[in-house]
Short mmCIF file of C-alpha atoms and ligand atoms in Angstrom, two decimals:
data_model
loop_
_atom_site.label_atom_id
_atom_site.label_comp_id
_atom_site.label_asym_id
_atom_site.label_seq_id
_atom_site.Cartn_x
_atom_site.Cartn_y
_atom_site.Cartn_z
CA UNK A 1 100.20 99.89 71.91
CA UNK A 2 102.33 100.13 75.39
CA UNK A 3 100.50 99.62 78.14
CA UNK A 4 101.80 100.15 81.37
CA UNK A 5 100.69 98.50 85.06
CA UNK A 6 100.65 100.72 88.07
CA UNK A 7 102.03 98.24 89.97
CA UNK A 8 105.09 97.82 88.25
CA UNK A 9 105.56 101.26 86.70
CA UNK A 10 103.98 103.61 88.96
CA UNK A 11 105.74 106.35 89.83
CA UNK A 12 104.32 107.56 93.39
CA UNK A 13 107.22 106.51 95.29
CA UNK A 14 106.83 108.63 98.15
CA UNK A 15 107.19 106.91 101.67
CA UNK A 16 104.15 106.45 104.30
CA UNK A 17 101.99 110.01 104.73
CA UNK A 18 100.60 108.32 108.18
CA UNK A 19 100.61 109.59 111.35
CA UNK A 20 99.95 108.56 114.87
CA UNK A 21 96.92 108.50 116.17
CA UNK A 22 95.79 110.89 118.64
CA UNK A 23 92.92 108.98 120.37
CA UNK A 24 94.25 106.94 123.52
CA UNK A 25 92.67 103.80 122.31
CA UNK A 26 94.46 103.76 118.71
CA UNK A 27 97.40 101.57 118.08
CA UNK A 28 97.07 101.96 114.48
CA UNK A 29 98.74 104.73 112.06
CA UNK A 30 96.31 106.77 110.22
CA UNK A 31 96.43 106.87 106.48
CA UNK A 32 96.57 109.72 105.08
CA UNK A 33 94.38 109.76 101.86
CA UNK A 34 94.38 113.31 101.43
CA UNK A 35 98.13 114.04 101.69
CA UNK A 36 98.79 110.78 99.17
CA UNK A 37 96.49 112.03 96.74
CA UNK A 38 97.90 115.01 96.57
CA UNK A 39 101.43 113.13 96.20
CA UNK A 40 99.96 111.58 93.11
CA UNK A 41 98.61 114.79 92.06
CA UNK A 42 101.89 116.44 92.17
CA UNK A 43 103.92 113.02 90.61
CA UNK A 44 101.05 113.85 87.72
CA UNK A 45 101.39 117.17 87.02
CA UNK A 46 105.23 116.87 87.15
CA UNK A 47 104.79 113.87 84.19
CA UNK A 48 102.29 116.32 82.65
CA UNK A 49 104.68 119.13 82.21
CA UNK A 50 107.17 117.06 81.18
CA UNK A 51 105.04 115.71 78.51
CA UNK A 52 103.75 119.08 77.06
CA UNK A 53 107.83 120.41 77.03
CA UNK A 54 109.23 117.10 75.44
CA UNK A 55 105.98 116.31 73.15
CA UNK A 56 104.00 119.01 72.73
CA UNK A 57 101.02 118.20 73.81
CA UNK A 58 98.82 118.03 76.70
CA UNK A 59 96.72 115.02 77.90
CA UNK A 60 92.42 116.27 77.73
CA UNK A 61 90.18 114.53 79.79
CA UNK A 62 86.36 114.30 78.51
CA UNK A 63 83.73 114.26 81.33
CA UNK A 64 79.98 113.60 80.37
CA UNK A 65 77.31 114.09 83.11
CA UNK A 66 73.83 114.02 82.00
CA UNK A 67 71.11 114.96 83.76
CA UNK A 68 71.03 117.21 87.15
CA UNK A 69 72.17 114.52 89.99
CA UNK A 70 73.35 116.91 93.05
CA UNK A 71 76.09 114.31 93.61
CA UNK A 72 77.36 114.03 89.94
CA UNK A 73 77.43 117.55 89.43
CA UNK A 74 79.62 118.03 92.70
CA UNK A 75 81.92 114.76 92.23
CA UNK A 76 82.20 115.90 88.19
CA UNK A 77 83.36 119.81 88.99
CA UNK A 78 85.81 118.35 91.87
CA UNK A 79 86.96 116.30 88.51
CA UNK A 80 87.19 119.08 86.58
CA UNK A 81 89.46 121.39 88.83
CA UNK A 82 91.86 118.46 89.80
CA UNK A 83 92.37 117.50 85.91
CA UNK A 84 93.42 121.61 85.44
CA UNK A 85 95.18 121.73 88.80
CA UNK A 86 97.66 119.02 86.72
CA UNK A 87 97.93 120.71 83.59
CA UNK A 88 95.44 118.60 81.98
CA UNK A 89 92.69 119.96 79.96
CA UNK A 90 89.82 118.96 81.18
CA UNK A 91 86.44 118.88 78.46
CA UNK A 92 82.73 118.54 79.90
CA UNK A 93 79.96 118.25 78.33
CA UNK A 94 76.39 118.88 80.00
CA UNK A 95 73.48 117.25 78.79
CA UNK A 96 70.03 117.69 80.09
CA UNK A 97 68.41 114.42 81.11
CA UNK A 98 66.26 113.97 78.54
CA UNK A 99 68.82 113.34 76.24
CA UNK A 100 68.12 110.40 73.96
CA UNK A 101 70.79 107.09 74.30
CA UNK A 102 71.57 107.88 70.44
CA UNK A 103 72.37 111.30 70.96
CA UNK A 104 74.84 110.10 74.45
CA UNK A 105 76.41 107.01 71.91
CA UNK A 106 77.01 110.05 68.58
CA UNK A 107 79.13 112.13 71.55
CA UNK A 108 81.33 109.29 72.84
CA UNK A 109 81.72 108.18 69.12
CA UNK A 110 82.69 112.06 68.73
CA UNK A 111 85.34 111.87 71.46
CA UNK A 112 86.73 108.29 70.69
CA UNK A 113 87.90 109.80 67.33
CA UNK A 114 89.00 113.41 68.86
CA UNK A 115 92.99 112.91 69.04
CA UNK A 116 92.70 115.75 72.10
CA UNK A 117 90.74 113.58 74.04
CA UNK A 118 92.53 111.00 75.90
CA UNK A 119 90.26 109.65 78.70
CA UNK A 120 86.73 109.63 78.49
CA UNK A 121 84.21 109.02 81.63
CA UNK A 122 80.68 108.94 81.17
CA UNK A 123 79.35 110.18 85.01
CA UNK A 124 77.33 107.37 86.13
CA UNK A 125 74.28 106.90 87.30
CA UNK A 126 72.41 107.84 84.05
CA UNK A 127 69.01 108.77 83.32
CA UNK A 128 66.52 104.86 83.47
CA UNK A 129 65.81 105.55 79.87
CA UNK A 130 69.20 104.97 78.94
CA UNK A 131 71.21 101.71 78.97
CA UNK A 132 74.36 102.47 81.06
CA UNK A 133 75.78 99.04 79.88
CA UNK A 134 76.09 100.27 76.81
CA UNK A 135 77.35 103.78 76.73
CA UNK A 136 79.84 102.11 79.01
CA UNK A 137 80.69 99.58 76.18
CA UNK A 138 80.66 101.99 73.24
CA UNK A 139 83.71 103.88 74.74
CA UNK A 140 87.45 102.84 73.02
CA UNK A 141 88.75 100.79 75.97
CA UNK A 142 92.53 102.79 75.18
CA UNK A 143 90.35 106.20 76.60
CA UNK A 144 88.22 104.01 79.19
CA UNK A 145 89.93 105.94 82.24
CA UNK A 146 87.07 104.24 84.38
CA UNK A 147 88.34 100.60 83.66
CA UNK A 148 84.99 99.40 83.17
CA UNK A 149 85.35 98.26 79.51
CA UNK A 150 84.81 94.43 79.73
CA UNK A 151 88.30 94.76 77.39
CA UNK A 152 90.08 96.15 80.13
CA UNK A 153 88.50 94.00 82.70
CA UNK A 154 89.59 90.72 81.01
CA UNK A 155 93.24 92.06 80.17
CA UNK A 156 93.11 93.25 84.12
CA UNK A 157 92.70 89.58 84.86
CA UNK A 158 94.46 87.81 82.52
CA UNK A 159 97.76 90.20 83.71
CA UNK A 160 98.32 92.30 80.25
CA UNK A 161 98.35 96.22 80.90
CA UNK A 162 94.78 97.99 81.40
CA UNK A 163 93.45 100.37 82.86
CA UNK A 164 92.00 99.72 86.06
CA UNK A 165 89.43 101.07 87.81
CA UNK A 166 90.25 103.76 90.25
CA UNK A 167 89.10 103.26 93.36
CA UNK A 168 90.73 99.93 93.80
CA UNK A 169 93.95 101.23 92.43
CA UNK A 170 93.32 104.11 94.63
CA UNK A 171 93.08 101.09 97.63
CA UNK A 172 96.42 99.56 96.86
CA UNK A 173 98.42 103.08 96.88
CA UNK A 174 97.25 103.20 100.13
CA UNK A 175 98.58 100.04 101.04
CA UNK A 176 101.57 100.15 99.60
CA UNK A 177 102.41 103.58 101.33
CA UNK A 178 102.19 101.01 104.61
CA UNK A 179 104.07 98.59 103.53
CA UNK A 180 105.81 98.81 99.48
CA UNK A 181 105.44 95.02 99.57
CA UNK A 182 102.70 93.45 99.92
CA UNK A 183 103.90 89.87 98.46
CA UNK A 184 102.68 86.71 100.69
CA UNK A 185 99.87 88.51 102.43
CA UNK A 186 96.72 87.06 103.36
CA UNK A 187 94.10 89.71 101.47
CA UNK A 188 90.53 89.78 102.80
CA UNK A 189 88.22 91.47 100.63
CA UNK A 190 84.70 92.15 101.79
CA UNK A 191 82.30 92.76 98.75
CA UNK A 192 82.34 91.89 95.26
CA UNK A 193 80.99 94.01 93.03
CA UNK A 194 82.76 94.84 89.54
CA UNK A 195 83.82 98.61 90.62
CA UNK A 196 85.46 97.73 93.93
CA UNK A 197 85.73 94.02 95.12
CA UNK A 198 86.37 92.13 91.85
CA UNK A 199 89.39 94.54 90.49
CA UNK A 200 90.71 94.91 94.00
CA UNK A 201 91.52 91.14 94.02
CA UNK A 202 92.90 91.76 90.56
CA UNK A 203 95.27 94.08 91.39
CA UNK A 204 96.17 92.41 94.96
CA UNK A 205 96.74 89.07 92.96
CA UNK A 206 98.89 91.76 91.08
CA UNK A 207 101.46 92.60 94.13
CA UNK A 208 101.41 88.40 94.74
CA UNK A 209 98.95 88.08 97.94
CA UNK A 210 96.80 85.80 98.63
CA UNK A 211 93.61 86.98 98.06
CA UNK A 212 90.26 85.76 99.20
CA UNK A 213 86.92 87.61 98.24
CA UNK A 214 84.20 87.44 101.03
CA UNK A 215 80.34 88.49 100.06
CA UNK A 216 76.79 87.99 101.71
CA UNK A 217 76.72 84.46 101.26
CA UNK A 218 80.49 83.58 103.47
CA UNK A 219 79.93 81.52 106.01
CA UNK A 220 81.28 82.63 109.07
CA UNK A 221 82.91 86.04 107.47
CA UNK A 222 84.87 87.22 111.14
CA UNK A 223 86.92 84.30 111.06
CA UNK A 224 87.63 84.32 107.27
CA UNK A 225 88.70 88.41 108.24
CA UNK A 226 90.49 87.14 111.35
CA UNK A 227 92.59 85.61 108.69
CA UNK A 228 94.00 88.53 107.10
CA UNK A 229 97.20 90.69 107.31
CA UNK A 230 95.28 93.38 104.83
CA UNK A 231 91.50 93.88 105.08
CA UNK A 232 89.89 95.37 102.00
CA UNK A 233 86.26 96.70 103.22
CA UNK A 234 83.55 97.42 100.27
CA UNK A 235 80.61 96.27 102.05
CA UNK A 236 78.18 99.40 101.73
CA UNK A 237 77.21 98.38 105.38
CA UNK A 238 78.39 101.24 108.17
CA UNK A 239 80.33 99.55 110.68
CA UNK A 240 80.20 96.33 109.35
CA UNK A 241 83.66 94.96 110.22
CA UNK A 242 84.08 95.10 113.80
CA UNK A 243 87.01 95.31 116.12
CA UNK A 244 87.46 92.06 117.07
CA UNK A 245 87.61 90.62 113.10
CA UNK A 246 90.89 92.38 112.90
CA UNK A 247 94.16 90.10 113.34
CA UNK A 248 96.59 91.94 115.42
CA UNK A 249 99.38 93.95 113.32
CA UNK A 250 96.68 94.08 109.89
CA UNK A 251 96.21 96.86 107.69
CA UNK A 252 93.36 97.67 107.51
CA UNK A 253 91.84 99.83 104.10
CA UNK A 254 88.14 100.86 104.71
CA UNK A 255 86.32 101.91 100.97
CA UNK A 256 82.73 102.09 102.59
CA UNK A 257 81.07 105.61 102.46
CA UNK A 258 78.00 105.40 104.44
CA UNK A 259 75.89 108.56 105.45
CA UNK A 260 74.73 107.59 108.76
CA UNK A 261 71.67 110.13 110.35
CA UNK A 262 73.18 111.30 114.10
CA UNK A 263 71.21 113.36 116.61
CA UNK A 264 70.03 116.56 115.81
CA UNK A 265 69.14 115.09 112.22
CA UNK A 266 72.01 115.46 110.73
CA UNK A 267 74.03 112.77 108.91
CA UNK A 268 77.66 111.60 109.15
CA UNK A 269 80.02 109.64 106.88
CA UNK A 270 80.83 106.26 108.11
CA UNK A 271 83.17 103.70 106.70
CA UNK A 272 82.26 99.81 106.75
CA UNK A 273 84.66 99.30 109.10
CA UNK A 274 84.35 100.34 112.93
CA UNK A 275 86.54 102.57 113.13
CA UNK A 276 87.88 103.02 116.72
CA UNK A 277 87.63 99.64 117.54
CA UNK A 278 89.91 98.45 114.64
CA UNK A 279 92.29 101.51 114.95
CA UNK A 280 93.15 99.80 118.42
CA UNK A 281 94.21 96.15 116.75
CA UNK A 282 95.37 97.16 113.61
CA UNK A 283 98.76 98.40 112.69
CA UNK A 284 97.31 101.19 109.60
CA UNK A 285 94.06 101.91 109.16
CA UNK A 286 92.35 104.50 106.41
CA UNK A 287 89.98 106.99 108.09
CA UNK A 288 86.42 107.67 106.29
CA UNK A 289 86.39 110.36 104.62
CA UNK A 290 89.80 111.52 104.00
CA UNK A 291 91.09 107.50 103.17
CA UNK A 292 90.23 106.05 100.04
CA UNK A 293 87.71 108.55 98.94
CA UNK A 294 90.62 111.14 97.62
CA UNK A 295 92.33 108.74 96.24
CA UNK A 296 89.40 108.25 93.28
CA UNK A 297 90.33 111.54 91.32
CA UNK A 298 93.97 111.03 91.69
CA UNK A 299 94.01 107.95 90.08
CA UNK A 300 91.18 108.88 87.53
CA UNK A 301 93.75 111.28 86.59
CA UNK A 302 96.53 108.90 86.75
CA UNK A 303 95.01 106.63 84.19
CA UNK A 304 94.18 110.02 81.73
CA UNK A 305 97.79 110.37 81.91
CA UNK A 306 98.49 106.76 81.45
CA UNK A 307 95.87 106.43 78.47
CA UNK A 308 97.57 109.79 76.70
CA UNK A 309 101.05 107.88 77.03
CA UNK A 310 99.41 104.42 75.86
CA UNK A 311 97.77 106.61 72.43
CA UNK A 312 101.20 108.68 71.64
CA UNK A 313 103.11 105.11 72.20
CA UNK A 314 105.14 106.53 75.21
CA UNK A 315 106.69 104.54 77.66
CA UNK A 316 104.14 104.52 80.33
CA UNK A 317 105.02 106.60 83.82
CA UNK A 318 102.05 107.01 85.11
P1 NAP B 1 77.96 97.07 96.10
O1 NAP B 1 77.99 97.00 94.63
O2 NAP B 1 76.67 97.28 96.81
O3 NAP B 1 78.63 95.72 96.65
C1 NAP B 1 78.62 95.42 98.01
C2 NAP B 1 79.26 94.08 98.24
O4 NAP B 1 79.17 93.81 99.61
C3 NAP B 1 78.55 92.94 97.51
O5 NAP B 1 79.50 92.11 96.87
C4 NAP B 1 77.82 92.21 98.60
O6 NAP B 1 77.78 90.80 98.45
C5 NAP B 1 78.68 92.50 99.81
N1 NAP B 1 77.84 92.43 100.99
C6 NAP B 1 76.66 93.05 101.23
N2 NAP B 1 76.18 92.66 102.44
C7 NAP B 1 77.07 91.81 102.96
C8 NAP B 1 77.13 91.06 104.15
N3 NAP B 1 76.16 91.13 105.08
N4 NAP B 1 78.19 90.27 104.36
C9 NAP B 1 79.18 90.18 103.45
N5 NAP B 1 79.18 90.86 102.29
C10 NAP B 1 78.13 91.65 102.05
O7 NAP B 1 78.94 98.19 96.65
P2 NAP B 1 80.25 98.84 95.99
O8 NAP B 1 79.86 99.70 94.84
O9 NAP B 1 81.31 97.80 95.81
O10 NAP B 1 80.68 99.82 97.16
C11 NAP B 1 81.03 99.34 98.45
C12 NAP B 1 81.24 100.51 99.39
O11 NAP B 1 82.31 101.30 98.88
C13 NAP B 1 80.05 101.46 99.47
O12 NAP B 1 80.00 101.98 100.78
C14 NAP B 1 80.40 102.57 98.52
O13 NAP B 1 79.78 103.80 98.84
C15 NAP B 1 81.88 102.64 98.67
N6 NAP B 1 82.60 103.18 97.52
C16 NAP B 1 83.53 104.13 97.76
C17 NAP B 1 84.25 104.68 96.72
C18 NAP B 1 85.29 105.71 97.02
O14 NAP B 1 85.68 106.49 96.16
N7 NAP B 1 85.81 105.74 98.23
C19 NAP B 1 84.03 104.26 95.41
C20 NAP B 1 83.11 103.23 95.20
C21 NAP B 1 82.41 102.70 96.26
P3 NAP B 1 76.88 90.05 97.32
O15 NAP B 1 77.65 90.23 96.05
O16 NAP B 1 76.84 88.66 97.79
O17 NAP B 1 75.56 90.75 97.31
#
């Protein structure tokens, strides 16, 4: 099998999408998530088309949501019209949430052996009667377009080609479209949990920082930040990282999604980071929403594309 790494084969060699600041306070450059997600998206469906003229066949991406989660069933149709907006075909299957754990397992056996299916995610969070863990693990780690498969996880760390998880790889795009080289810097990451934190320092260890993981039991965590020439937030905590945490010159990637209640009882997205107060210190910074969040899909869509290649033993673009 050829596996590929994003961080030596990617393809998204487009230059910053960033632009200045409009607030009087801001130093920093604004990351564009939006506009480089939809530079992936168009680097994909370029690789896409190419595919279906030279091979003759076009890369299907299997989406399972159980159950009726408002959420899921928003995040999985934005899934769904991105994977066809690339020329992918994209498969979902519905299941009502009393479906029975045997019943979930029989489908992603059913998909693991379809040849048209070459990613498979299983929309998390499922029903409590069934063991996530393991519909997770039953999935053929060459279709796990999550990166969640304790197989891809270990050959993630051990630095043979996986698939990694996409919000992280989603985080380093973003980076990189700052600064294509991120080799020698000081890497701060705040949170460690297996989806974000842990495969962010993966990947960063990847593009040859130096990468310390901070969590809720670092001692004096603003002077460990103070440290860093890229901050990596995934804290869950809205405005966690304050102004005065940032070195001078850092970038400065925010992954938090917090929805904070304002006046009037409505609710706002915040990022972990404080935004305005950072945007004056650092020298990028990504805004919440329209950072890191649209980078998810892209690079879910990435690694369908990546997966295809891997199963038809291309060379690996993606
Ligand atoms: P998580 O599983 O709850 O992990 C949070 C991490 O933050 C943990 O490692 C925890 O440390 C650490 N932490 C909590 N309180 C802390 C404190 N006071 N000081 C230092 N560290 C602290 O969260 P997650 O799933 O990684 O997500 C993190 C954020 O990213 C959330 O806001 C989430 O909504 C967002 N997110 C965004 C996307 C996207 O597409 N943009 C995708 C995934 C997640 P311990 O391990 O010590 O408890």
């Amino acid at each position: 099998m050829i596996f590929g790494w994003f961080g030596r084969k990617s393809a998204h060699k487009e230059k910053p999408t960033a632009k200045e600041d409009t607030s009087s306070m801001a130093n920093a450059r604004i990351i564009d998530g939006k506009a480089v997600a939809a530079q992936v998206r168009a680097d994909i469906a370029a690789k896409v088309a190419a595919l279906k003229s030279a091979n003759g066949f076009t890369p299907g991406l299997a989406v399972v949501l159980v159950g009726e989660d408002p959420a899921s069933k928003v995040y999985v149709r934005n899934k769904g019209a991105q994977t066809k907006e690339v020329g992918m075909n994209s498969i979902e299957h519905k299941l009502p949430a009393e479906t029975s754990e045997a019943d979930i397992l029989a489908l992603v056996d059913s998909l693991n052996k379809d040849p048209a299916i070459n990613g498979i995610l299983v929309q998390l969070p499922l029903p409590k009667h069934v063991d996530a863990e393991k519909v997770l693990n039953a999935i053929d780690p060459g279709k796990d377009v999550d990166g969640f498969h304790p197989v891809n996880v270990g050959r993630l760390w051990i630095g043979e080609a996986a698939l990694a998880p996409c919000t992280p790889t989603g985080s380093v795009i973003l980076a990189k479209s700052v600064q294509e080289n991120l080799s020698g810097m000081n890497a701060v990451i705040i949170g460690r949990s297996n989806i974000v934190g842990k495969p962010m320092a993966a990947l960063l260890l990847r593009e040859n920082c130096t990468v310390t993981i901070a969590h809720s039991r670092t001692k004096d965590i603003a002077s460990v930040v103070r440290g860093a020439d890229l901050v990596i937030a995934a804290v869950g905590i809205a405005e966690f990282v304050k102004g005065d945490w940032i070195k001078p010159g850092a970038i400065v990637i925010d992954v938090g999604i917090n929805r904070v209640e304002v006046p009037g009882g409505k609710a706002k997205l915040k990022g972990d980071v404080a935004y305005d107060e950072a945007a004056a210190i650092a020298s990028a910074i990504t805004p919440v929403p329209g950072g890191v969040g649209p980078m998810t899909i892209a690079c879910l869509l990435k690694n369908t594309l990546q997966a295809a290649q891997m199963q038809h033993r291309l060379a690996i673009t993606a």
